[in-house]
XYZ file of C-alpha atoms in Angstrom:
692
model
C 2.905 -33.167 10.963
C 6.185 -34.268 12.525
C 6.906 -36.271 9.357
C 7.144 -33.071 7.378
C 10.628 -31.823 6.651
C 12.076 -29.587 9.382
C 8.710 -29.314 11.131
C 8.659 -29.260 14.942
C 5.396 -29.956 16.783
C 4.593 -27.073 19.186
C 1.539 -26.815 21.428
C 1.801 -23.008 21.388
C 1.340 -23.024 17.628
C -1.880 -25.014 17.919
C -3.183 -22.691 20.645
C -2.530 -19.677 18.471
C -4.145 -21.276 15.425
C -7.306 -21.988 17.409
C -7.440 -18.402 18.699
C -6.993 -16.997 15.172
C -9.720 -19.373 13.957
C -12.055 -17.993 16.643
C -11.195 -14.392 15.731
C -11.897 -15.121 12.076
C -15.291 -16.579 12.914
C -16.306 -13.771 15.292
C -14.726 -10.801 13.450
C -12.831 -9.901 16.584
C -9.884 -7.638 17.307
C -7.325 -9.838 19.063
C -3.785 -9.415 20.431
C -1.513 -12.467 20.444
C 2.039 -12.498 21.742
C 3.809 -15.533 20.330
C 7.244 -16.197 21.769
C 10.182 -16.928 19.478
C 9.834 -20.375 17.945
C 6.039 -20.564 18.163
C 5.708 -20.737 14.399
C 3.171 -17.941 14.322
C 3.074 -17.479 10.557
C 1.654 -20.954 9.967
C -0.589 -20.482 13.006
C -2.347 -17.533 11.391
C -2.060 -18.374 7.685
C -3.884 -21.698 7.892
C -6.964 -20.426 9.810
C -7.104 -17.418 7.483
C -7.110 -19.637 4.398
C -9.632 -22.083 5.836
C -11.958 -19.194 6.762
C -12.093 -18.240 3.053
C -11.828 -14.586 4.054
C -9.749 -12.204 1.963
C -6.896 -11.607 4.378
C -4.259 -8.901 4.387
C -1.044 -9.961 6.129
C 1.059 -6.943 7.015
C 4.652 -7.108 8.269
C 6.989 -4.484 9.647
C 10.180 -5.810 8.104
C 10.976 -7.034 4.608
C 12.668 -10.217 5.866
C 9.445 -11.572 7.335
C 7.428 -10.717 4.240
C 9.920 -12.631 2.094
C 9.891 -15.584 4.506
C 6.101 -15.820 4.352
C 6.000 -15.664 0.559
C 9.001 -17.831 -0.284
C 8.842 -20.366 2.556
C 5.574 -20.534 4.509
C 3.199 -20.193 1.542
C 5.224 -22.791 -0.376
C 5.065 -25.122 2.645
C 1.273 -24.812 2.924
C 0.696 -25.429 -0.777
C 3.018 -28.435 -0.765
C 1.723 -30.229 2.322
C -1.909 -29.115 2.559
C -2.763 -29.179 -1.121
C -4.648 -25.895 -0.850
C -5.174 -24.000 -4.087
C -5.163 -20.269 -3.446
C -3.756 -17.086 -4.896
C -1.273 -14.887 -3.057
C -0.354 -11.337 -3.987
C 2.646 -9.418 -2.686
C 2.283 -5.645 -2.821
C 5.392 -3.591 -2.222
C 6.177 0.075 -2.567
C 6.234 1.449 -6.106
C 9.994 1.989 -6.085
C 10.588 -1.772 -5.793
C 9.262 -2.360 -9.321
C 11.015 -1.901 -12.642
C 9.307 0.736 -14.810
C 8.913 -0.472 -18.394
C 9.051 3.075 -19.745
C 12.278 3.891 -17.934
C 13.587 0.473 -18.917
C 12.960 1.159 -22.617
C 14.512 4.613 -22.276
C 17.613 3.127 -20.636
C 18.106 0.209 -23.008
C 16.812 1.524 -26.346
C 18.047 -0.813 -29.078
C 21.325 -2.207 -27.759
C 24.192 -2.886 -30.156
C 25.051 -6.501 -29.399
C 28.439 -6.074 -31.103
C 29.518 -3.688 -28.351
C 30.539 -5.468 -25.161
C 29.742 -2.416 -23.018
C 26.120 -2.562 -24.236
C 25.630 -6.200 -23.219
C 23.917 -5.215 -19.960
C 21.120 -3.583 -21.970
C 20.298 -6.811 -23.771
C 20.434 -8.890 -20.569
C 18.262 -6.355 -18.753
C 15.627 -6.291 -21.509
C 15.652 -10.093 -21.659
C 15.156 -10.359 -17.879
C 12.266 -7.867 -18.010
C 10.545 -10.012 -20.646
C 10.881 -13.128 -18.483
C 10.148 -11.832 -14.971
C 6.672 -12.356 -13.575
C 6.927 -9.857 -10.718
C 8.996 -6.989 -12.102
C 10.626 -6.673 -8.674
C 14.181 -5.430 -9.104
C 15.237 -7.381 -6.000
C 14.459 -10.589 -7.925
C 16.979 -9.736 -10.650
C 20.209 -11.785 -10.632
C 22.943 -10.096 -8.625
C 25.266 -10.170 -11.638
C 22.707 -8.297 -13.745
C 22.043 -5.678 -11.060
C 25.789 -5.119 -10.687
C 26.244 -4.642 -14.447
C 23.779 -1.743 -14.734
C 25.818 1.498 -14.730
C 25.424 3.767 -11.734
C 22.980 6.588 -12.448
C 20.770 4.533 -14.776
C 17.271 4.729 -13.329
C 14.901 1.867 -14.056
C 12.632 1.579 -10.998
C 9.318 3.384 -10.682
C 8.453 6.381 -8.524
C 5.399 8.551 -7.989
C 7.207 11.509 -9.576
C 8.144 9.695 -12.784
C 4.975 7.640 -13.277
C 2.684 8.627 -16.169
C -0.157 6.463 -14.866
C -2.844 5.536 -17.390
C -1.300 7.929 -19.937
C 1.772 5.717 -20.205
C 2.093 3.603 -23.343
C 3.106 0.666 -21.125
C 0.267 1.053 -18.609
C -1.451 -2.220 -19.544
C 1.803 -4.123 -18.899
C 2.999 -2.048 -15.927
C 4.417 -4.330 -13.237
C 3.264 -2.097 -10.378
C -0.337 -1.550 -11.508
C -0.664 -5.110 -12.768
C 0.364 -6.299 -9.319
C -2.222 -4.048 -7.639
C -4.901 -5.349 -9.992
C -3.861 -8.960 -9.380
C -4.575 -8.520 -5.672
C -8.281 -8.633 -6.517
C -9.319 -12.231 -6.082
C -6.323 -13.171 -3.918
C -6.908 -15.104 -0.719
C -3.795 -13.656 0.941
C -2.446 -10.166 0.242
C 1.048 -9.588 1.640
C 1.950 -5.961 2.362
C 4.148 -3.947 4.699
C 2.870 -1.730 7.513
C 3.430 1.450 5.489
C 1.081 0.297 2.730
C -1.519 -1.038 5.190
C -1.590 2.196 7.212
C -1.723 4.350 4.071
C -4.634 2.269 2.767
C -6.487 2.615 6.078
C -5.966 6.392 6.153
C -7.055 6.884 2.527
C -10.198 4.789 2.978
C -11.088 6.602 6.190
C -10.782 10.002 4.510
C -12.751 9.020 1.419
C -15.308 6.794 3.217
C -15.211 4.621 0.083
C -14.103 1.027 0.537
C -12.311 0.710 -2.803
C -10.622 4.117 -2.677
C -7.388 2.921 -1.059
C -4.330 1.078 -2.286
C -5.686 -2.384 -1.454
C -8.812 -4.282 -2.482
C -11.544 -4.538 0.117
C -10.522 -7.148 2.687
C -12.300 -9.233 5.311
C -9.486 -9.784 7.799
C -6.113 -8.277 8.634
C -3.217 -9.935 10.438
C -0.625 -7.406 11.557
C 2.622 -9.193 12.332
C 5.494 -7.393 14.076
C 2.763 -5.270 15.615
C 5.195 -3.695 18.087
C 6.267 -1.429 15.189
C 2.793 -0.096 14.398
C 2.766 3.026 16.570
C 6.072 4.265 15.125
C 4.848 3.602 11.585
C 1.523 5.357 12.235
C 3.369 8.345 13.724
C 5.383 8.788 10.530
C 2.297 8.517 8.329
C 0.288 11.022 10.358
C 3.127 13.525 10.771
C 3.259 16.870 8.938
C 6.773 17.304 7.521
C 8.694 20.055 5.761
C 12.189 19.155 4.548
C 14.065 22.161 3.173
C 16.366 20.271 0.799
C 13.649 18.055 -0.632
C 11.259 20.925 -1.261
C 13.990 23.119 -2.729
C 14.636 20.336 -5.242
C 10.972 20.301 -6.269
C 10.956 24.100 -6.651
C 14.067 23.922 -8.847
C 12.320 21.320 -11.003
C 9.286 23.577 -11.300
C 11.455 26.534 -12.243
C 13.253 24.439 -14.850
C 9.952 23.702 -16.611
C 9.448 27.395 -17.270
C 13.096 28.174 -18.030
C 13.977 25.447 -20.519
C 10.929 23.233 -20.965
C 7.986 23.458 -23.319
C 6.320 25.856 -20.868
C 9.049 28.479 -21.282
C 6.883 30.302 -23.852
C 4.017 30.705 -21.391
C 3.191 34.379 -20.702
C 3.512 33.715 -16.975
C 6.930 32.052 -17.180
C 8.965 35.021 -15.956
C 6.667 35.655 -12.989
C 6.699 31.974 -12.073
C 10.498 31.837 -12.184
C 10.750 34.913 -9.948
C 8.378 33.359 -7.391
C 10.319 30.088 -7.506
C 13.555 31.961 -6.778
C 11.929 33.734 -3.838
C 10.579 30.455 -2.484
C 13.954 28.744 -2.896
C 15.662 31.576 -1.005
C 13.092 31.327 1.782
C 13.614 27.564 2.123
C 17.394 27.901 2.189
C 17.183 30.644 4.811
C 15.454 28.366 7.339
C 18.573 26.333 8.315
C 20.361 29.592 9.191
C 17.946 29.997 12.099
C 19.294 26.790 13.630
C 23.052 27.215 13.757
C 24.783 24.651 16.001
C 21.688 22.452 16.028
C 22.612 18.782 16.414
C 20.119 15.950 16.265
C 16.573 16.998 16.941
C 14.976 19.345 19.427
C 11.564 20.803 20.116
C 10.692 23.608 17.761
C 8.564 25.622 20.187
C 9.470 24.410 23.719
C 7.189 25.814 26.397
C 9.614 25.558 29.324
C 12.856 27.348 30.217
C 14.412 26.118 26.977
C 12.128 28.348 24.926
C 13.661 30.890 22.561
C 10.961 33.499 21.789
C 13.217 35.412 19.412
C 14.009 32.359 17.306
C 10.456 31.028 17.488
C 9.126 34.314 16.141
C 11.590 34.274 13.255
C 10.737 30.646 12.439
C 6.995 31.353 12.370
C 7.576 34.460 10.270
C 9.686 32.453 7.786
C 7.124 29.660 7.580
C 4.297 32.148 7.075
C 6.340 33.719 4.282
C 6.790 30.306 2.636
C 3.051 29.700 2.942
C 2.264 33.044 1.265
C 4.777 32.428 -1.530
C 3.244 28.990 -2.196
C -0.229 30.524 -2.382
C 0.983 33.273 -4.698
C 2.822 30.822 -6.939
C -0.094 28.398 -7.144
C -2.448 31.156 -8.343
C -0.314 31.904 -11.410
C 0.620 28.341 -12.351
C -1.214 27.064 -15.438
C -3.644 24.207 -14.882
C -2.175 20.924 -16.200
C -3.995 19.806 -19.345
C -3.493 16.428 -20.926
C -6.064 16.425 -23.709
C -7.974 13.375 -24.817
C -6.064 10.181 -25.379
C -7.432 7.060 -26.956
C -6.924 3.857 -25.023
C -4.097 1.885 -26.548
C -2.916 -1.661 -26.247
C 0.819 -2.167 -25.914
C 2.592 -3.113 -29.095
C 5.078 -1.524 -31.377
C 5.778 2.043 -30.276
C 5.145 4.613 -33.014
C 8.234 6.461 -34.196
C 6.904 9.776 -32.885
C 5.899 8.336 -29.498
C 7.667 10.128 -26.640
C 8.787 7.874 -23.808
C 9.648 10.801 -21.563
C 7.291 12.100 -18.940
C 5.754 15.226 -20.422
C 6.144 18.705 -18.997
C 2.404 18.800 -18.279
C 2.717 15.587 -16.278
C 5.675 17.054 -14.409
C 3.637 20.197 -13.757
C 0.783 18.115 -12.308
C 3.173 16.252 -9.986
C 4.988 19.403 -8.893
C 1.730 21.280 -8.289
C 0.819 18.560 -5.767
C 4.224 18.979 -4.102
C 3.648 22.731 -3.905
C 0.246 22.198 -2.267
C 1.829 19.842 0.293
C 4.552 22.396 1.045
C 1.946 25.128 1.535
C -0.082 22.981 3.935
C 3.007 21.987 5.946
C 4.294 25.570 6.183
C 0.881 26.830 7.317
C 0.423 24.046 9.896
C 3.940 24.392 11.299
C 3.744 28.206 11.433
C 0.611 27.951 13.571
C 2.282 25.489 15.925
C -0.568 25.519 18.427
C -2.205 22.100 18.170
C -2.108 20.280 21.535
C -2.289 16.981 19.654
C 1.201 17.380 18.166
C 4.737 18.046 19.286
C 6.725 20.300 16.963
C 10.256 19.251 16.125
C 13.250 20.482 14.150
C 15.914 18.053 12.996
C 19.178 18.973 11.311
C 21.142 17.065 8.736
C 24.617 16.337 10.034
C 27.079 13.765 8.682
C 28.335 12.997 12.180
C 25.033 11.583 13.371
C 23.978 7.988 13.299
C 20.750 6.134 13.729
C 21.453 5.689 17.433
C 20.710 9.337 18.070
C 17.192 8.554 19.208
C 18.196 6.374 22.148
C 19.910 7.233 25.367
C 20.579 5.204 28.433
C 18.123 7.231 30.453
C 16.767 6.337 33.815
C 13.808 7.562 35.745
C 14.499 11.036 34.396
C 13.197 9.703 31.109
C 9.726 9.891 32.541
C 9.901 13.526 33.575
C 8.463 15.764 30.939
C 11.039 18.163 29.645
C 13.633 16.738 32.052
C 17.334 17.007 31.336
C 19.244 13.977 30.124
C 21.476 12.418 32.717
C 25.081 13.270 31.958
C 26.627 15.180 29.095
C 24.890 15.308 25.730
C 26.474 12.874 23.308
C 26.467 15.324 20.403
C 28.547 18.427 20.890
C 27.703 21.528 18.789
C 29.809 21.576 15.650
C 29.607 25.329 15.163
C 28.113 25.172 11.695
C 24.852 25.790 9.895
C 23.078 22.529 8.952
C 22.929 21.758 5.237
C 19.250 21.034 5.565
C 16.634 20.862 8.265
C 13.393 19.019 8.651
C 10.534 20.633 10.537
C 7.749 18.319 11.609
C 4.595 18.088 13.665
C 4.420 14.626 15.218
C 1.097 13.265 16.530
C 1.253 12.475 20.236
C -1.427 9.794 20.021
C -0.864 8.205 16.629
C -1.514 4.786 18.158
C -4.984 5.814 19.319
C -5.849 7.254 15.894
C -4.684 4.039 14.238
C -6.521 1.903 16.803
C -9.731 3.808 16.131
C -9.361 3.220 12.389
C -8.919 -0.509 13.044
C -12.013 -0.703 15.221
C -14.036 1.234 12.667
C -13.468 -1.535 10.105
C -15.534 -3.922 12.289
C -13.581 -6.763 10.737
C -11.229 -9.440 12.009
C -7.931 -7.879 13.066
C -5.157 -9.882 14.715
C -2.097 -8.073 16.090
C 0.823 -10.362 16.797
C 4.524 -10.264 17.618
C 7.034 -11.961 19.875
C 7.096 -8.799 22.031
C 3.801 -7.106 22.886
C 3.440 -7.513 26.649
C 5.383 -5.661 29.335
C 5.583 -6.641 32.957
C 3.425 -9.683 32.259
C 0.370 -7.936 30.763
C -0.843 -6.043 27.671
C -1.860 -2.827 29.435
C 0.800 -0.735 27.712
C -0.247 -1.770 24.228
C -3.955 -1.486 24.963
C -3.416 2.026 26.308
C -1.293 3.135 23.356
C -3.964 1.988 20.880
C -6.942 2.828 23.123
C -8.266 -0.712 22.774
C -9.854 -1.072 26.194
C -10.139 -4.213 28.279
C -12.769 -5.774 26.029
C -10.128 -6.652 23.423
C -9.083 -10.280 23.722
C -5.404 -11.039 24.298
C -3.255 -14.133 24.590
C 0.385 -14.586 25.620
C 2.134 -17.729 24.416
C 5.563 -18.509 25.820
C 8.416 -19.635 23.616
C 8.652 -23.408 23.190
C 12.419 -23.079 23.660
C 13.753 -24.022 27.096
C 15.626 -20.839 28.029
C 16.505 -22.271 31.441
C 18.501 -25.038 29.792
C 19.684 -23.225 26.700
C 20.834 -19.879 28.106
C 22.066 -17.881 31.061
C 21.458 -14.189 31.699
C 24.647 -12.488 32.845
C 24.168 -9.220 34.775
C 27.526 -8.289 36.332
C 26.884 -6.673 39.699
C 30.455 -5.387 39.969
C 30.116 -3.063 36.940
C 29.799 0.665 37.808
C 26.508 2.413 37.145
C 25.761 3.106 33.486
C 26.464 6.833 33.849
C 29.592 6.566 36.035
C 32.857 7.981 34.614
C 34.619 4.614 34.905
C 31.792 2.630 33.285
C 33.181 2.601 29.682
C 36.524 1.139 30.740
C 34.878 -1.416 33.025
C 32.423 -2.472 30.317
C 35.164 -2.964 27.740
C 37.348 -4.952 30.103
C 34.576 -7.318 31.162
C 33.261 -7.681 27.598
C 36.720 -8.764 26.403
C 36.823 -11.439 29.128
C 33.398 -12.707 28.063
C 34.460 -12.756 24.403
C 37.513 -14.827 25.338
C 35.224 -17.331 27.047
C 32.853 -17.523 24.057
C 35.661 -17.394 21.469
C 34.025 -14.435 19.779
C 30.675 -15.382 18.226
C 28.953 -12.346 19.706
C 26.539 -9.559 18.818
C 27.095 -6.427 20.922
C 24.155 -4.018 20.836
C 24.623 -0.374 21.779
C 22.161 2.379 22.619
C 24.266 5.119 21.002
C 26.681 5.562 18.142
C 29.114 7.274 20.486
C 29.550 4.124 22.581
C 29.710 1.936 19.481
C 32.452 4.096 17.981
C 34.465 4.096 21.202
C 34.367 0.310 21.480
C 34.960 -0.262 17.753
C 38.193 1.733 17.984
C 39.504 -0.158 21.025
C 38.217 -3.739 20.638
C 40.145 -4.986 17.544
C 43.467 -4.608 19.391
C 42.156 -6.589 22.372
C 40.709 -9.723 20.703
C 42.014 -12.078 17.995
C 38.703 -12.272 16.124
C 37.286 -10.233 13.265
C 35.372 -7.228 14.569
C 32.551 -6.160 12.254
C 30.982 -2.746 12.723
C 27.627 -1.461 11.556
C 27.976 0.870 8.541
C 31.168 -0.887 7.368
C 29.050 -2.762 4.822
C 25.376 -2.889 3.787
C 23.311 -4.614 6.472
C 22.666 -7.848 4.568
C 26.323 -8.173 3.567
C 27.405 -7.511 7.146
C 25.088 -10.207 8.499
C 26.286 -12.691 5.874
C 29.898 -12.102 6.921
C 28.880 -12.511 10.560
C 27.240 -15.860 9.738
C 30.122 -17.219 7.677
C 32.997 -15.923 9.840
C 31.928 -18.021 12.791
C 34.141 -16.440 15.456
C 33.500 -12.838 14.432
C 32.091 -10.122 16.691
C 29.454 -7.705 15.391
C 28.959 -4.246 16.910
C 25.653 -2.526 16.083
C 22.988 -0.071 17.191
C 19.225 0.296 16.934
C 18.344 -1.274 13.563
C 20.041 -4.529 14.644
C 17.973 -4.841 17.822
C 15.232 -6.513 15.760
C 14.832 -8.437 12.513
C 18.270 -10.063 12.838
C 18.113 -13.846 12.535
C 21.437 -15.691 12.955
C 20.735 -19.254 14.122
C 23.604 -21.621 14.773
C 27.123 -21.394 16.180
C 27.943 -17.945 14.780
C 25.927 -16.320 17.568
C 26.519 -17.562 21.105
C 26.475 -14.274 23.007
C 24.243 -11.194 22.854
C 25.595 -8.272 24.898
C 23.684 -5.079 25.628
C 25.618 -2.106 26.947
C 22.750 -0.062 28.486
C 19.045 -0.445 29.050
C 17.587 1.118 25.878
C 15.604 3.969 27.409
C 14.601 6.595 24.886
C 16.525 9.843 25.198
C 14.416 11.914 27.629
C 14.722 15.169 25.684
C 13.756 13.603 22.375
C 10.801 15.812 21.348
C 8.277 13.060 20.655
C 9.155 11.158 23.805
C 9.110 14.291 25.959
C 5.804 15.414 24.437
C 4.120 12.091 25.141
C 5.446 12.089 28.696
C 4.081 15.596 29.271
C 0.670 14.537 27.979
C 0.536 11.591 30.380
C 1.616 13.758 33.309
C -0.955 16.418 32.369
C -3.681 13.774 32.578
C -2.537 12.738 36.043
C -0.529 9.679 35.034
C 3.056 8.682 35.788
C 4.849 8.837 32.475
C 7.827 6.728 33.535
C 5.651 3.753 34.478
C 3.067 4.294 31.747
C 5.404 4.996 28.832
C 9.187 5.199 29.304
C 9.661 1.919 31.172
C 7.382 -0.315 29.048
C 8.746 1.203 25.836
C 12.281 0.402 26.982
C 11.232 -3.089 28.017
C 9.867 -3.938 24.567
C 13.089 -2.772 22.920
C 15.169 -4.759 25.406
C 13.133 -7.904 24.728
C 13.658 -7.445 20.994
C 17.418 -7.190 21.459
C 17.655 -10.224 23.738
C 15.478 -12.147 21.287
C 18.342 -12.225 18.775
C 20.056 -15.105 20.620
C 17.771 -18.158 20.619
C 16.381 -18.500 17.079
C 16.033 -22.293 16.794
C 15.667 -25.351 19.007
C 19.399 -26.045 18.745
C 20.618 -22.592 19.761
C 22.282 -21.994 23.112
C 24.183 -19.065 24.540
C 24.661 -16.150 26.896
C 22.545 -13.048 27.290
C 24.501 -10.228 28.918
C 23.129 -6.891 30.140
C 25.807 -4.490 31.377
C 23.443 -2.311 33.355
C 23.039 -2.777 37.110
C 19.578 -1.176 37.057
C 18.318 -4.656 36.139
C 19.149 -5.838 39.663
C 19.239 -2.788 41.945
C 16.842 -0.119 40.658
C 13.415 0.617 42.086
C 11.848 -0.765 38.911
C 13.999 -3.917 38.681
C 11.014 -6.232 39.265
C 9.142 -4.764 36.304
C 12.196 -5.349 34.098
C 12.841 -8.863 35.369
C 9.208 -9.863 34.723
C 9.764 -9.177 31.037
C 13.110 -10.968 30.695
C 13.470 -14.468 29.203
C 13.236 -17.234 31.840
C 17.003 -17.775 31.775
C 19.022 -18.431 34.909
C 20.468 -15.085 36.069
C 24.155 -15.129 37.005
C 26.473 -12.362 38.170
C 30.002 -13.709 37.690
C 32.078 -14.754 34.695
C 32.972 -18.016 36.439
C 29.297 -19.019 36.243
C 29.235 -18.032 32.573
C 32.381 -20.077 31.963
C 30.781 -23.103 33.582
C 27.738 -22.783 31.307
C 29.814 -22.291 28.144
C 31.957 -25.311 28.952
C 28.930 -27.499 28.271
C 28.238 -25.982 24.834
């Protein structure tokens, strides 16, 4: 194998392949942690193919899915000579819709230069095999005018009634998955398929064909994904849009002559008013907070008004649904695609819109009823406000042991001060406290081969945290494979002992000063990861004046463009928050330092986190040790894992948080850190960098 281009022989890869082979043969549920550089994709793809089982490979991030399809599958076919079919199933909105495409392009006038994009777009659609808009040439995508919609969606799809159904990229791709040896999906699609099949109890009722084995890569993301899928959500702005669409059908559409039109419009107006009144109950709300807190933060007056409003929305939905006409489509003969008759309408019909919107109304009614009740012990109820000042870092705080105390106050001042305004929109949700256990039960119920893998699944040297979150029990097999990279030789872990505590008033200034010194030693080439947007913004304002290198900041550019600039501008410094803690792959000299400002503890008053901590405490457990600490540790390991991405990479890992070396839980943290030499002074870092 070493003769193959760019292939590196790794004993860990062989160990993993043998374990996956065993799991395939015994239909086992197995957990495998494969350190960075193991080559885990080949280690599970080959045994899956040789087992001749129909295997679903699910990933958490798009980058890995693309790598498997465009690199690993190609490698296997080239060097192993295996003949097999692979299907990639992505969300509907990734595919070009032929109906919308025809509507957008029509019959372009080739004599008009401004219509040239229509011809090129139609020509590409005729040639593409996948219909994935991401596969279109960048020049073509850039030429399509803003506002022209050509990708599919559940709301715009006509399904089997569409004239283009037989040639539909999305449905053709779903159909092609039948007979495939490997079916590549993302976690959202896999979880949705599992939920649908569990509810229907019919194997072929889901999104995917029946499968024999599932390999869930980036499995550390599964609980978060399952939580989102099992949540009950009511977004005021989104639902108001659907109600306005419904009202429009009976004001200006073909249904305006219906005898019930006036009554329907009146009910829609009432429902719209009720939805828009909800945000007024949450003036000065920033971020998210518990909707019905049971402790001293409770607000009985507001809670009563919220439940009354939600009950009113529920009643209005019921009243409206009783007077809506039943969608009727009539009988349609099956047609093969060909020339479209002159009188053929390409637009989605009002009846089809009515069917879609009736489903939205039913979902709104269910959510309003569930949230108004607010009594299920299996959920935590949350309200989240839309605010342009927030960033994605709002969910993380540099908490400490307080993070494990249910309902405890965050250490220090809240990062988001009240803005004194009514949110434009709010989102009410009921979040399942044990989504991982529900998902784990669904996996076990399949009684099929399931392999969960990632570079970060263990905490403190074992898999207890993950097994507990998914209720797997000790009978589930697990294997931890270390990285083949020599971290002791290739990296040092810098934890400055002289830095003030993370929550000390003089910490920000001390962090910035020491970080600038480290950047001078490394000549830039650094990724600095923050646990909050506030800290990122503070540093991004000060740092450019203190260093001679380009400082790139998350949100300046789209993520992929930002990473490309970081790769090509070798001495640049990239500042980022949570979404850059994982899935970022920058091998080579552009990344020689990864700095982390605080240990990434979840914000202790984040409703979901606080609710899960309370549940653990109620059952007699210690939530800090059982949940807050291991959750933080996994995130920390993901962030540190950005540095060494290939056998040739070397560099410095820096954690500017003294809790790593002097807290009561320092040993638990250190057990999960890479086996790099820990140093505490910049002179030791300088000595290491001198050899690079």
